[in-house]
Coordinates of C-alpha atoms in Angstrom, one line a residue:
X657 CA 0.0 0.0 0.0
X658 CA 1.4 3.8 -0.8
X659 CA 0.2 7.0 0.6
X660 CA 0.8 10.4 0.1
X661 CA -0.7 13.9 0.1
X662 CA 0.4 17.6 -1.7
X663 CA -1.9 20.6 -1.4
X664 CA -3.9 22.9 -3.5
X665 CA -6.4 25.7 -3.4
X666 CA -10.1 25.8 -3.5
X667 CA -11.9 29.0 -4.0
X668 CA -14.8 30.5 -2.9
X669 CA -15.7 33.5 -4.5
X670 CA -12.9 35.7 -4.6
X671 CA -10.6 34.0 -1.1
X672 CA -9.4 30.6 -0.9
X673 CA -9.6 27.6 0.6
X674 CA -6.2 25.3 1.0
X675 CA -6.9 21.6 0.2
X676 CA -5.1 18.6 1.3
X677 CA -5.0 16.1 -1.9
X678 CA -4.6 12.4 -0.7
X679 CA -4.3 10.0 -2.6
X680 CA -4.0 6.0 -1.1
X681 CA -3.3 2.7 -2.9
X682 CA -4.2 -0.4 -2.0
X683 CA -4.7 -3.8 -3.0
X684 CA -7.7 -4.7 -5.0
X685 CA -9.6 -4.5 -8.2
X686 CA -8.0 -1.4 -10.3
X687 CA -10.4 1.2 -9.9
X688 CA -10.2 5.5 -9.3
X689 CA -12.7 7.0 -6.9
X690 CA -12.6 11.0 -6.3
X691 CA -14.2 12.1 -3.0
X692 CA -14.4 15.6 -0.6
X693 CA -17.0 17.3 -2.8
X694 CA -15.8 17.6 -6.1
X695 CA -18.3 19.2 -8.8
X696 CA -18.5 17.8 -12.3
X697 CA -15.2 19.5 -14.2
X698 CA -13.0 18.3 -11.0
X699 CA -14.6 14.4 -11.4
X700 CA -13.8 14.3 -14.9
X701 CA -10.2 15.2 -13.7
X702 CA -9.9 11.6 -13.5
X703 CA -9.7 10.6 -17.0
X704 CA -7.7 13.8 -17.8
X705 CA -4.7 12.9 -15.3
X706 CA -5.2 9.2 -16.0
X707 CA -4.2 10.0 -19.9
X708 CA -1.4 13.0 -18.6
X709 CA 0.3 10.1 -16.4
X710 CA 0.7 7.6 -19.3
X711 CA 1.5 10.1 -22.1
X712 CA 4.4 11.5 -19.7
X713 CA 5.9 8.4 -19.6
X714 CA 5.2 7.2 -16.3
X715 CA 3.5 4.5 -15.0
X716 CA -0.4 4.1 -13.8
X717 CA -0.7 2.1 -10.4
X718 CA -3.0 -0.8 -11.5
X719 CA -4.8 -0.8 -8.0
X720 CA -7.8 0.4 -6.1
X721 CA -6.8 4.4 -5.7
X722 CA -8.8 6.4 -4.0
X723 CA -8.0 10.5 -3.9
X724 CA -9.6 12.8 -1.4
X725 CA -9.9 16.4 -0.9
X726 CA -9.8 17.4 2.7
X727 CA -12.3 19.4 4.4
X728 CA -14.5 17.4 2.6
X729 CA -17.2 19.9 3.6
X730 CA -15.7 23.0 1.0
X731 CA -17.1 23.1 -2.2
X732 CA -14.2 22.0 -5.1
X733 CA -14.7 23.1 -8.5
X734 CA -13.0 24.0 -11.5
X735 CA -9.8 22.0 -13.2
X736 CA -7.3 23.4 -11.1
X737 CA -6.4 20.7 -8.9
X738 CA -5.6 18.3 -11.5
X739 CA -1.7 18.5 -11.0
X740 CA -2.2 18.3 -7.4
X741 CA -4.0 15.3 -7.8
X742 CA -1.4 13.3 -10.6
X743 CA 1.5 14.4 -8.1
X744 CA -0.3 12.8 -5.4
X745 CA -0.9 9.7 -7.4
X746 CA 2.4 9.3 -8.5
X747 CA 4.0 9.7 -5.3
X748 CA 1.4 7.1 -3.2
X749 CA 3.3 4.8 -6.0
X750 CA 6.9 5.5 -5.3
X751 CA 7.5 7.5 -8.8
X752 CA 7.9 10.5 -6.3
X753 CA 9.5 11.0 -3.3
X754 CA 6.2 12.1 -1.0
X755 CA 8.2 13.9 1.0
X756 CA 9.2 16.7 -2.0
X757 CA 5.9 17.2 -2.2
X758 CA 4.0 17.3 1.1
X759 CA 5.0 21.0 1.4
X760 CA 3.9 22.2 -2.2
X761 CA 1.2 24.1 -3.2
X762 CA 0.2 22.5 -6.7
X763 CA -2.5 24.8 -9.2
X764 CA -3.3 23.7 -12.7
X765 CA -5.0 21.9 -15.3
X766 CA -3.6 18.9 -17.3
X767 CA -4.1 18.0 -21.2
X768 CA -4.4 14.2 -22.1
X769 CA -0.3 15.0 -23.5
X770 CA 0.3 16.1 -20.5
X771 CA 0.9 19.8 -20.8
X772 CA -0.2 22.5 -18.0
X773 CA -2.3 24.4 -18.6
X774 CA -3.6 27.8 -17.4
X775 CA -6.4 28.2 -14.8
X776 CA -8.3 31.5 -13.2
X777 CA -7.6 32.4 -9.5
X778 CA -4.0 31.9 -9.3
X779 CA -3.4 34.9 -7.9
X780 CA -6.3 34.5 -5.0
X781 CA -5.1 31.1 -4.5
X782 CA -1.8 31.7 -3.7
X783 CA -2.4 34.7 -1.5
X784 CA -4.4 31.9 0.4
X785 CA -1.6 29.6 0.2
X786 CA 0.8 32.6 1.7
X787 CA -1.7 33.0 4.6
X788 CA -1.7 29.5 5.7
X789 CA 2.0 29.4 6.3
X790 CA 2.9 27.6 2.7
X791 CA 6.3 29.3 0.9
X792 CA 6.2 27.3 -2.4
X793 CA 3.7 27.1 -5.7
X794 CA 4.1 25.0 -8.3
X795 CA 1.7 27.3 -11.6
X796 CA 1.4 26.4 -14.6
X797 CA 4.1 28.8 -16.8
X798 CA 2.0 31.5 -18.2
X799 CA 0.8 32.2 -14.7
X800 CA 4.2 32.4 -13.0
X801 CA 3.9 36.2 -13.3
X802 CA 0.5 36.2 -11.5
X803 CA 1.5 34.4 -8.8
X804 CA 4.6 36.2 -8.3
X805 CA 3.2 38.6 -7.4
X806 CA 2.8 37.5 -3.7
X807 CA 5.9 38.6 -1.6
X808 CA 7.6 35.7 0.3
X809 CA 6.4 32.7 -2.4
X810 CA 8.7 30.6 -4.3
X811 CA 7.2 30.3 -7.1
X812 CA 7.8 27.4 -10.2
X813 CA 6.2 27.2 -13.6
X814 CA 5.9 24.2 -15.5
X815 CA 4.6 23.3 -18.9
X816 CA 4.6 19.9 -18.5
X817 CA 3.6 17.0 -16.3
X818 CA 7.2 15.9 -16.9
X819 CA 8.9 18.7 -16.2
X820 CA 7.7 18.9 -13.0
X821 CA 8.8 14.9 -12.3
X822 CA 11.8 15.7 -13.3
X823 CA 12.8 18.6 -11.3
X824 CA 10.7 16.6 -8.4
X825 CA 13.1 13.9 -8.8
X826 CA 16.4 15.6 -9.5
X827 CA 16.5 14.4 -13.2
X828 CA 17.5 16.6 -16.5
X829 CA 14.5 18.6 -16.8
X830 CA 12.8 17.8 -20.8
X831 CA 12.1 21.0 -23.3
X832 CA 9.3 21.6 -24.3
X833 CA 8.4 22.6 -27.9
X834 CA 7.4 26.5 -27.7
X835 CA 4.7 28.0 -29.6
X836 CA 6.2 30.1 -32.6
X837 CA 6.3 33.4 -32.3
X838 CA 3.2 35.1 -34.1
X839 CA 1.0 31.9 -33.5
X840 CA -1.8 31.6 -31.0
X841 CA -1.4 29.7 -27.9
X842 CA -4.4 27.6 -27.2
X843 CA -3.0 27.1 -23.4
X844 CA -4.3 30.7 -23.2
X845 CA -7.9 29.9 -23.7
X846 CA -8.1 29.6 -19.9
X847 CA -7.7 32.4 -18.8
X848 CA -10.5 34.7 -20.4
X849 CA -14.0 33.4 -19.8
X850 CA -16.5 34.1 -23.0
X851 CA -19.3 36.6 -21.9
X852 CA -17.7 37.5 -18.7
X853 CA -17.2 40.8 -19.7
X854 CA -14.0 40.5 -21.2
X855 CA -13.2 45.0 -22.1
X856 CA -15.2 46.2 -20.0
X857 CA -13.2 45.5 -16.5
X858 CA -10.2 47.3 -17.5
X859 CA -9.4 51.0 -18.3
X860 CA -7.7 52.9 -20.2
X861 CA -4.3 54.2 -18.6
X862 CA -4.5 58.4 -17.9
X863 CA -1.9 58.8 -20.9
X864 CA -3.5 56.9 -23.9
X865 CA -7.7 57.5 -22.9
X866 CA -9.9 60.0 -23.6
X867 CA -9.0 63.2 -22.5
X868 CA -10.9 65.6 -20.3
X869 CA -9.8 68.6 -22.6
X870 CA -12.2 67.1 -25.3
X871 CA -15.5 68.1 -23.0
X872 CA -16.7 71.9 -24.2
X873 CA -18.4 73.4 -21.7
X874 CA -19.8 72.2 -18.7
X875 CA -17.9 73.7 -15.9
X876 CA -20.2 72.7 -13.0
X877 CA -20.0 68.9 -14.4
X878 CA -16.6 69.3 -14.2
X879 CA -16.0 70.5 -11.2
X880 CA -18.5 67.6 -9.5
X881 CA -16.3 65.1 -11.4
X882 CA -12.9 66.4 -10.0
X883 CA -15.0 66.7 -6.4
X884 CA -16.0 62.8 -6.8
X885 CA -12.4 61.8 -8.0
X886 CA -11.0 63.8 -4.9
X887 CA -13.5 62.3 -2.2
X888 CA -14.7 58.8 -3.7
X889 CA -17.9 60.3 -3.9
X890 CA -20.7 58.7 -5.8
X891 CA -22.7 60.9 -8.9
X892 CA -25.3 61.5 -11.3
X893 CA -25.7 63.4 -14.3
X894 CA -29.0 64.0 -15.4
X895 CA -29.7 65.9 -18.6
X896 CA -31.1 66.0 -22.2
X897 CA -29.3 63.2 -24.5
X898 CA -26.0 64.3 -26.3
X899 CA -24.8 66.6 -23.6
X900 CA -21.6 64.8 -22.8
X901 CA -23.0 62.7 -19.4
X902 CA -21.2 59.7 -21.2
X903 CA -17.9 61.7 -22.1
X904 CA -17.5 62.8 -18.7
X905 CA -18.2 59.6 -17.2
X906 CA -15.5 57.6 -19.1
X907 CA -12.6 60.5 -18.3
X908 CA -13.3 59.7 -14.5
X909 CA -11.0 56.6 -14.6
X910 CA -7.9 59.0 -15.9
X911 CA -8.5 61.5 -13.1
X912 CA -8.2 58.5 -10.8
X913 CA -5.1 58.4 -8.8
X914 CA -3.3 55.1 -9.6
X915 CA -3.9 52.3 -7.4
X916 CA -1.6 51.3 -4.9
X917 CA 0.0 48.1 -5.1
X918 CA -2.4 46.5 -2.3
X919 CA -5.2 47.9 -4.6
X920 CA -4.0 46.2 -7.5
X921 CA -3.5 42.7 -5.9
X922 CA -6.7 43.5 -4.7
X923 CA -8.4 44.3 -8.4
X924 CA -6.0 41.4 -10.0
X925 CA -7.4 38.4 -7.6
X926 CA -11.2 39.9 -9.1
X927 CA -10.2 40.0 -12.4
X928 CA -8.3 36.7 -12.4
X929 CA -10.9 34.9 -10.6
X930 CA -13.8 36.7 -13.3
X931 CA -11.6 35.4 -16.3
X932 CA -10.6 39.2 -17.6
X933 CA -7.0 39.9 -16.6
X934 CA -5.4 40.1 -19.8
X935 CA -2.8 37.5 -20.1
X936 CA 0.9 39.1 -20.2
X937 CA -0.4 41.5 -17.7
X938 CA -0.3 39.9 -14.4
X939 CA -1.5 43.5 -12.5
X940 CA -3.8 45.5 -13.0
X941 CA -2.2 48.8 -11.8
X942 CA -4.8 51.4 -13.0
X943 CA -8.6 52.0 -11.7
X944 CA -11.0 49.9 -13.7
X945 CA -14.0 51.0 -15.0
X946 CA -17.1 49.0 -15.8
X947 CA -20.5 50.1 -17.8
X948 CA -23.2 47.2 -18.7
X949 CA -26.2 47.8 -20.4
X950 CA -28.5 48.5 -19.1
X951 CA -30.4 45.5 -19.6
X952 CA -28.2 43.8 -17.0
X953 CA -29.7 41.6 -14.5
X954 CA -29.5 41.9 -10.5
X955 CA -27.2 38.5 -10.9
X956 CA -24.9 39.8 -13.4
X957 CA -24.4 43.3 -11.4
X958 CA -23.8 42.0 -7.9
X959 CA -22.6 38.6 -8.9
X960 CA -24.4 35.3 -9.3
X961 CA -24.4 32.4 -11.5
X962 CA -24.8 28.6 -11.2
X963 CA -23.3 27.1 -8.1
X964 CA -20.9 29.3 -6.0
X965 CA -21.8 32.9 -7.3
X966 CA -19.3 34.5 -9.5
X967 CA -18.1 38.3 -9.4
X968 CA -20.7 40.6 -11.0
X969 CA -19.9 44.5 -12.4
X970 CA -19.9 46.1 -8.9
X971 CA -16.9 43.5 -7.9
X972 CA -15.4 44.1 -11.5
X973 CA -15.5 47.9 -10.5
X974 CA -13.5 47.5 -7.5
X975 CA -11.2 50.3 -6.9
X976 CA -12.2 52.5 -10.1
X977 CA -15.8 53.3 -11.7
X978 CA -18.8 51.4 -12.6
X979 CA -21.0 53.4 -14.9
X980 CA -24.3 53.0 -15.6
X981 CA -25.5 54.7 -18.5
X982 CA -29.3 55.3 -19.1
X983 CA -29.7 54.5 -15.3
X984 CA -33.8 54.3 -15.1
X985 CA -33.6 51.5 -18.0
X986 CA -32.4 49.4 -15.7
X987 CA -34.6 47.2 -13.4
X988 CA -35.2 48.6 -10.0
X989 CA -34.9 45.4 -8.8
X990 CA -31.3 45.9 -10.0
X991 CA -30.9 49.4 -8.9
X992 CA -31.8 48.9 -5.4
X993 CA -29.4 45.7 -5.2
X994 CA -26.5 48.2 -5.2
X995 CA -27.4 49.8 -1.7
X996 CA -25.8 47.9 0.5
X997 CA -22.6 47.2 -1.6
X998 CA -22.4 51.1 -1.6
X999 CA -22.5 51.5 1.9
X1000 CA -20.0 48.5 3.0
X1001 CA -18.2 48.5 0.2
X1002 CA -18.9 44.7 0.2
X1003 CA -21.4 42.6 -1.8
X1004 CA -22.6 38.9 0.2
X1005 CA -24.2 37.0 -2.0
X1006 CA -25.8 33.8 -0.5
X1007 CA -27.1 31.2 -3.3
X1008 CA -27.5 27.4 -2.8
X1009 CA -24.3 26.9 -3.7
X1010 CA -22.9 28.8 -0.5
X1011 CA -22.3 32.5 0.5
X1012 CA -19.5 34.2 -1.3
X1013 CA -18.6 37.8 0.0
X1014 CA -16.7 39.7 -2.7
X1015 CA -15.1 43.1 -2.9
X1016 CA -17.0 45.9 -4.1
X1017 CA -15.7 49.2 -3.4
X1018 CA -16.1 51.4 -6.5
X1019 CA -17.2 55.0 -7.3
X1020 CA -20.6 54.8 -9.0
X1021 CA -21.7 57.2 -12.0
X1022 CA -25.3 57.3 -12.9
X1023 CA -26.6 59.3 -16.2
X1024 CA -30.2 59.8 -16.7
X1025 CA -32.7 61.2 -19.4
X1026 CA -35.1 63.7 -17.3
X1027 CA -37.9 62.2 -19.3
X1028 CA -37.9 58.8 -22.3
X1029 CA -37.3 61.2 -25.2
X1030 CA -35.2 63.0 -23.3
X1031 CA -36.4 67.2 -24.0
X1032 CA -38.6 68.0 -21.2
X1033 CA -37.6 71.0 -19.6
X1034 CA -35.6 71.9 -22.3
X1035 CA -35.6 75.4 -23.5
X1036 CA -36.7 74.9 -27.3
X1037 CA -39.5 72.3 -25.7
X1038 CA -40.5 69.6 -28.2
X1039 CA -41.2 67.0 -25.4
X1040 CA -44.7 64.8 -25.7
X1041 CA -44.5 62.7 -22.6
X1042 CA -47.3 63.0 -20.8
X1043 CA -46.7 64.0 -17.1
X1044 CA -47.2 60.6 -15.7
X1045 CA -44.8 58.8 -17.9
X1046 CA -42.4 61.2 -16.8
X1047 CA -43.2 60.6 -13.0
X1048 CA -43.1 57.0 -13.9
X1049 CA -39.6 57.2 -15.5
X1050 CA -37.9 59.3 -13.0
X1051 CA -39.3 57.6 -10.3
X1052 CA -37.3 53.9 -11.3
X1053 CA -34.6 55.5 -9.2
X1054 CA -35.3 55.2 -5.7
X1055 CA -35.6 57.7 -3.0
X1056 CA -33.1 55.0 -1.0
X1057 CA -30.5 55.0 -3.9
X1058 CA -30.1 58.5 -4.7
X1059 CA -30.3 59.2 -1.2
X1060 CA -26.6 58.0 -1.3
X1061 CA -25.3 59.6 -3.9
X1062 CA -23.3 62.5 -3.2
X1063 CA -23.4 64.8 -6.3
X1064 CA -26.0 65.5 -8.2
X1065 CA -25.7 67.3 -11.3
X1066 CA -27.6 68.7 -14.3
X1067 CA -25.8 68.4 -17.5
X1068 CA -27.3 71.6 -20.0
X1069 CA -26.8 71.2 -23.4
X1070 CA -23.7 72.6 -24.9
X1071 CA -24.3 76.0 -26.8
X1072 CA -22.8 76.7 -30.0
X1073 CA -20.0 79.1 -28.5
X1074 CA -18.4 76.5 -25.7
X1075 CA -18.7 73.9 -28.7
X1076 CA -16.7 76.3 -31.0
X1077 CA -14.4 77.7 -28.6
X1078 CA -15.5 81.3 -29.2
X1079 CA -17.7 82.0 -25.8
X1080 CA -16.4 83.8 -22.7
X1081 CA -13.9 81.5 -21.0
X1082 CA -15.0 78.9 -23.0
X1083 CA -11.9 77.9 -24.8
X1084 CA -10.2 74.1 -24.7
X1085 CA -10.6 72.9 -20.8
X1086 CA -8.1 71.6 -18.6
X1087 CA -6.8 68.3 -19.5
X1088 CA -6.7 65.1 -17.6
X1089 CA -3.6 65.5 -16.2
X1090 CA -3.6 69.0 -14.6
X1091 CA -7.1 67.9 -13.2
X1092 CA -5.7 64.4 -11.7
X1093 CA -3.0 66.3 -10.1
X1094 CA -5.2 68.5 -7.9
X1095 CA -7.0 65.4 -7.6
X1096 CA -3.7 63.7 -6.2
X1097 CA -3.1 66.7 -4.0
X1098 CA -6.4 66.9 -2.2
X1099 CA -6.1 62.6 -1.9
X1100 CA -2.8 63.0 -0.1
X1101 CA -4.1 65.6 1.9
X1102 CA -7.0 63.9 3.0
X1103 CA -4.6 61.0 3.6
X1104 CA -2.4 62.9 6.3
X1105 CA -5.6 63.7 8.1
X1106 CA -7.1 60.2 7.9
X1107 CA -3.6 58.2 9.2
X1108 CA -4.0 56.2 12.0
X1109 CA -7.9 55.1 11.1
X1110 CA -9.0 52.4 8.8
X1111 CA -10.1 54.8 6.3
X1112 CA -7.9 56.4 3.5
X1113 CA -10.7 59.0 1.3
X1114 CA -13.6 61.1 2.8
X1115 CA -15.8 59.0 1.1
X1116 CA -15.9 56.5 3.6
X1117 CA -15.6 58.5 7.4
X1118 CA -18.5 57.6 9.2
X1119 CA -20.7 61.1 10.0
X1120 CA -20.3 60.6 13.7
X1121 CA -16.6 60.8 13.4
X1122 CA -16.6 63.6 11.1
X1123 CA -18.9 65.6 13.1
X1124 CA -16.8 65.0 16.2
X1125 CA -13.2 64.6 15.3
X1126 CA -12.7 66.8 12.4
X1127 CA -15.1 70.2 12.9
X1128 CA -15.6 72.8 10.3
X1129 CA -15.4 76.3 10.7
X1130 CA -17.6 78.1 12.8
X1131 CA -21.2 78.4 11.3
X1132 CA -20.1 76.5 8.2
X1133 CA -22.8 74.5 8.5
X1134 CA -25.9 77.3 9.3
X1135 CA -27.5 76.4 6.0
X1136 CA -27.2 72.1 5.7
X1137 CA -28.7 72.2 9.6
X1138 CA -31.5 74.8 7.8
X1139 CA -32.4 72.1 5.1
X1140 CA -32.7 68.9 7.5
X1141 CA -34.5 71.1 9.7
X1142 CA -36.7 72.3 6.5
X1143 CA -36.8 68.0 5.9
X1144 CA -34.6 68.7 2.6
X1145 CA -32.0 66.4 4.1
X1146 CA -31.9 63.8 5.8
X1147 CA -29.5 62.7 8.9
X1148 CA -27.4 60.7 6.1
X1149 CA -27.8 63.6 3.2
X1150 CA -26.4 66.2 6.1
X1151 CA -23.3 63.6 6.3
X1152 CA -22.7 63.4 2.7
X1153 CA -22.5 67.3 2.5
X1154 CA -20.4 67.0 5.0
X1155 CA -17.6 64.9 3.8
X1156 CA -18.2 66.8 0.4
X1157 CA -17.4 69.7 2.0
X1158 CA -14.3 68.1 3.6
X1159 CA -13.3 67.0 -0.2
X1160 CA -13.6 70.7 -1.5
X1161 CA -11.7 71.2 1.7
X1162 CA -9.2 69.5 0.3
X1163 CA -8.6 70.8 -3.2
X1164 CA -8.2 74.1 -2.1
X1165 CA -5.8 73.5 0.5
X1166 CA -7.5 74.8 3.7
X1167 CA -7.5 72.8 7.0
X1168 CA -11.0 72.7 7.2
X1169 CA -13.9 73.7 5.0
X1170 CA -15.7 77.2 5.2
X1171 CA -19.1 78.0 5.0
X1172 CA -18.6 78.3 1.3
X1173 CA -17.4 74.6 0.7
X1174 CA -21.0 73.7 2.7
X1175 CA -23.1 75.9 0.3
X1176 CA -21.4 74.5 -2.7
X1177 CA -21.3 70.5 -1.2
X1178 CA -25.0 71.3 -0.8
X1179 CA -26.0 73.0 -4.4
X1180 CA -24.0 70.0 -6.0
X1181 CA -26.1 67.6 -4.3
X1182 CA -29.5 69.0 -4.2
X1183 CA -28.9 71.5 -7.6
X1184 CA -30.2 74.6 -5.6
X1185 CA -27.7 77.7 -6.2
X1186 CA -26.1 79.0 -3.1
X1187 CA -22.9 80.4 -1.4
X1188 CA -20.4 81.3 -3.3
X1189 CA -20.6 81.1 -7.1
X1190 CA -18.0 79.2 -9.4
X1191 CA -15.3 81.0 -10.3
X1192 CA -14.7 81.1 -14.2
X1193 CA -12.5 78.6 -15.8
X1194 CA -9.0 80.2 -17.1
X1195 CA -9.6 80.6 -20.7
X1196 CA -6.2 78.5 -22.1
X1197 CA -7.4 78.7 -26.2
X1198 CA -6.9 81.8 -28.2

């Protein structure tokens, strides 16, 4: 009889599981049994590492073998542990040494030649592995980079089953035929998942996306979008179609400061996981930003799917934007699943294949029509709803949900001056990068004020700790205590303007905000004029 156990890595939604892989020979009719849970890809593993053992030149034990994955009571899916599991086998019958690899973290999927190939997760499953105390992975070798990643791991990639018995058993390790250069590697096709949203998690970096310059006009948008870039805070643009709601929305990403490398890890391991992390790119170093349509379903936004629920758009937005154009298309069934992921900056999702909590901190951008065809309350007229559609239409977005959005701005249409660069001040606006650089500024200070607490943007200070740590000037907030008084705002609206207020705060400089930073938090939220006006934009075109 031969026994012997490695390890892999099971996941569950975004964090890991390690699993134990036994494998135990004994005496009897030659048979292969799989048990600890597995789902139907990891039971057919048994015919793919069968055929991997043989075609790599070793020998299959002709005797009962039975393999299990320990705690029997996590889920196992995917194809992952198939090199775990023909490791294991070989070294219950002496082809390995068990000992060289009871310590090893195996993750990968076998061919019937037996070539590795690629899986999702690495990255999440090794962090997992570097938590429970394990210093060596064995990847497949176009994950190597991913799984690198992870300070403190040893990492190996193999192509081949036999490369890794040789280097296991001290032996001249085999080459394996590359793939030319200019020719598609089908050991790739692992890695991105068809229909899982494959350019849409990913943005542009600052330096090669749209620019911020190419918006004419609206100063007050801008100004809300370099506020919700400072602060984290969440916004809407409502206006008549063709007013640039959709151009400012995808410049937010560039005015993003880059994430931080616990970010990225953080937005890799979703991505990886999801099956959009573009292979040669093992980190994902700038914010994402996601928009589905808008005929998305609550699954596909907050994550769902058969089995253990996969990551939907707001994990996929994690750390960067998640844009939803034409917001009252969408279900409010939908709509009103992304309160409580904006609050926590979590989403648990609980199916019957488990509960899976995934990550889902992201800055949310709504755009709206103010009525289905769009002109009502437009100067030149022209609109035919009647007033009850247009209750009906505005109303898909809940008191609830808006109540938690901090800015709230009306896009006008762009007149024929801004758009030709010949009205007052209205010549080419500031680009991207002179507005992510205040936007960096204000970050950093907010940063300085927040060390020592578990929060790093304004965004996310609880009101009772703003209203008692940090004060404002005197009197600053005379007219936000007017409106809740007045029922214009409610206990969490007063704490939104406040943290706005903090954020304008911010990119100005000052320690702490005036009484003009509240009037201007407050008109960008409820759209009411007051305090002190903008000042005009530095006209920078001839």
């Amino acid at each position: 009889m031969g026994f012997a156990r490695t390890c892999s890595v099971a996941l569950v939604g975004v964090e890991g599981v390690v699993v134990e892989v036994q494998a135990d020979l004994e005496r009897g009719v030659a048979a292969f049994a799989l048990i600890g849970l597995p789902d139907k890809s990891l039971v057919e593993s048994r015919d793919r590492v069968r055929a991997a053992v043989v075609n790599s030149g070793a020998e299959w034990p002709q005797r009962k073998l039975t393999v299990g994955l320990s705690p029997a009571s996590v889920p196992k899916s995917g194809s992952g542990f198939d090199l775990a599991v023909a490791s294991a086998v070989l070294a219950a019958s002496e082809r390995l040494d068990p000992a060289a690899i009871a310590d090893l973290v195996l993750i990968g999927e076998l061919g019937l030649d037996g070539r590795v190939r690629p899986v999702r997760g690495v990255l999440p499953a090794v962090l997992a592995a570097a938590e429970a105390g394990y210093r060596q992975v064995v990847v497949p070798e176009q994950t190597a980079g991913e799984a690198a990643l992870v300070p403190g791991i040893s990492v190996l990639g193999v192509r081949s089953l036999r490369q890794l018995i040789a280097v296991l058993s001290d032996e001249p390790v085999p080459q394996e035929e590359p793939v030319p250069e200019g020719s598609p590697d089908p050991m790739l096709a692992g890695l991105l998942v068809p229909g899982a949203g494959v350019g849409t998690g990913l943005a542009a970096t600052p330096a090669d996306g749209p620019d911020l310059a190419d918006v004419a006009g609206q100063h007050m948008a801008r100004r809300a979008l370099e506020v919700a870039a400072a602060g984290g805070h969440h916004l809407m643009l409502h206006g008549p179609p063709g007013a640039g709601k959709t151009m400012l929305a995808e410049r937010l990403p560039g005015v993003l400061p880059a994430l931080t490398r616990q970010e990225s890890l953080e937005v890799t391991a979703v991505h990886s996981v999801a099956g959009i992390l573009p292979p040669g790119e093992p980190l994902v170093r700038t914010p994402p930003y996601c928009a589905p349509h808008h005929s998305a379903t609550m699954p596909s936004l907050v994550g769902g799917g058969n089995g253990l629920p996969r990551p939907g758009a707001v994990s996929l937005a994690h750390r960067g934007v998640l844009f939803l154009d034409e917001s009252p298309e969408f279900t409010s069934k939908a709509l009103d699943a992304l309160r409580q992921p904006l609050e926590a900056g979590h989403v648990v999702v609980a199916r019957s294949g488990g509960v899976v909590r995934l990550p889902a901190r992201f800055l949310l951008v709504l755009a709206a029509n103010p009525c289905p065809c769009g002109r009502h309350g437009l100067r030149t007229g022209g609109c035919e709803c009647p007033p009850s559609v247009i209750r009906r239409y505005q109303a898909r977005l809940s008191g609830p949900l808006l109540d938690r959005v901090d800015l709230r701005v009306r896009v006008e249409p762009v007149d024929r001056a801004d758009l030709l660069g010949r009205g007052s001040g209205s010549g080419r606006g500031e680009p991207t990068a002179a507005v992510a650089d205040r936007v960096r500024a204000a970050r950093e200070r907010a940063a300085a004020r927040l060390r020592g607490t578990p929060w790093t943007v304004n965004s996310e200070v609880p009101g009772h700790e703003l209203r008692t740590r940090w004060s404002v000037a005197p009197g600053a907030l005379a007219a936000a205590e007017r409106d809740m008084e007045r029922g214009l705002l409610t206990a969490r609206g007063l704490d939104r303007v406040l943290r706005v207020a903090w954020s304008l705060a911010d990119l100005s400089g000052r320690d702490r905000p005036a009484a003009a930073d509240v009037g201007l938090a407050l008109e960008l939220r409820t759209g009411v004029a007051r305090g002190a006006p903008l000042p005009a934009p530095e006209r920078k075109g001839p």
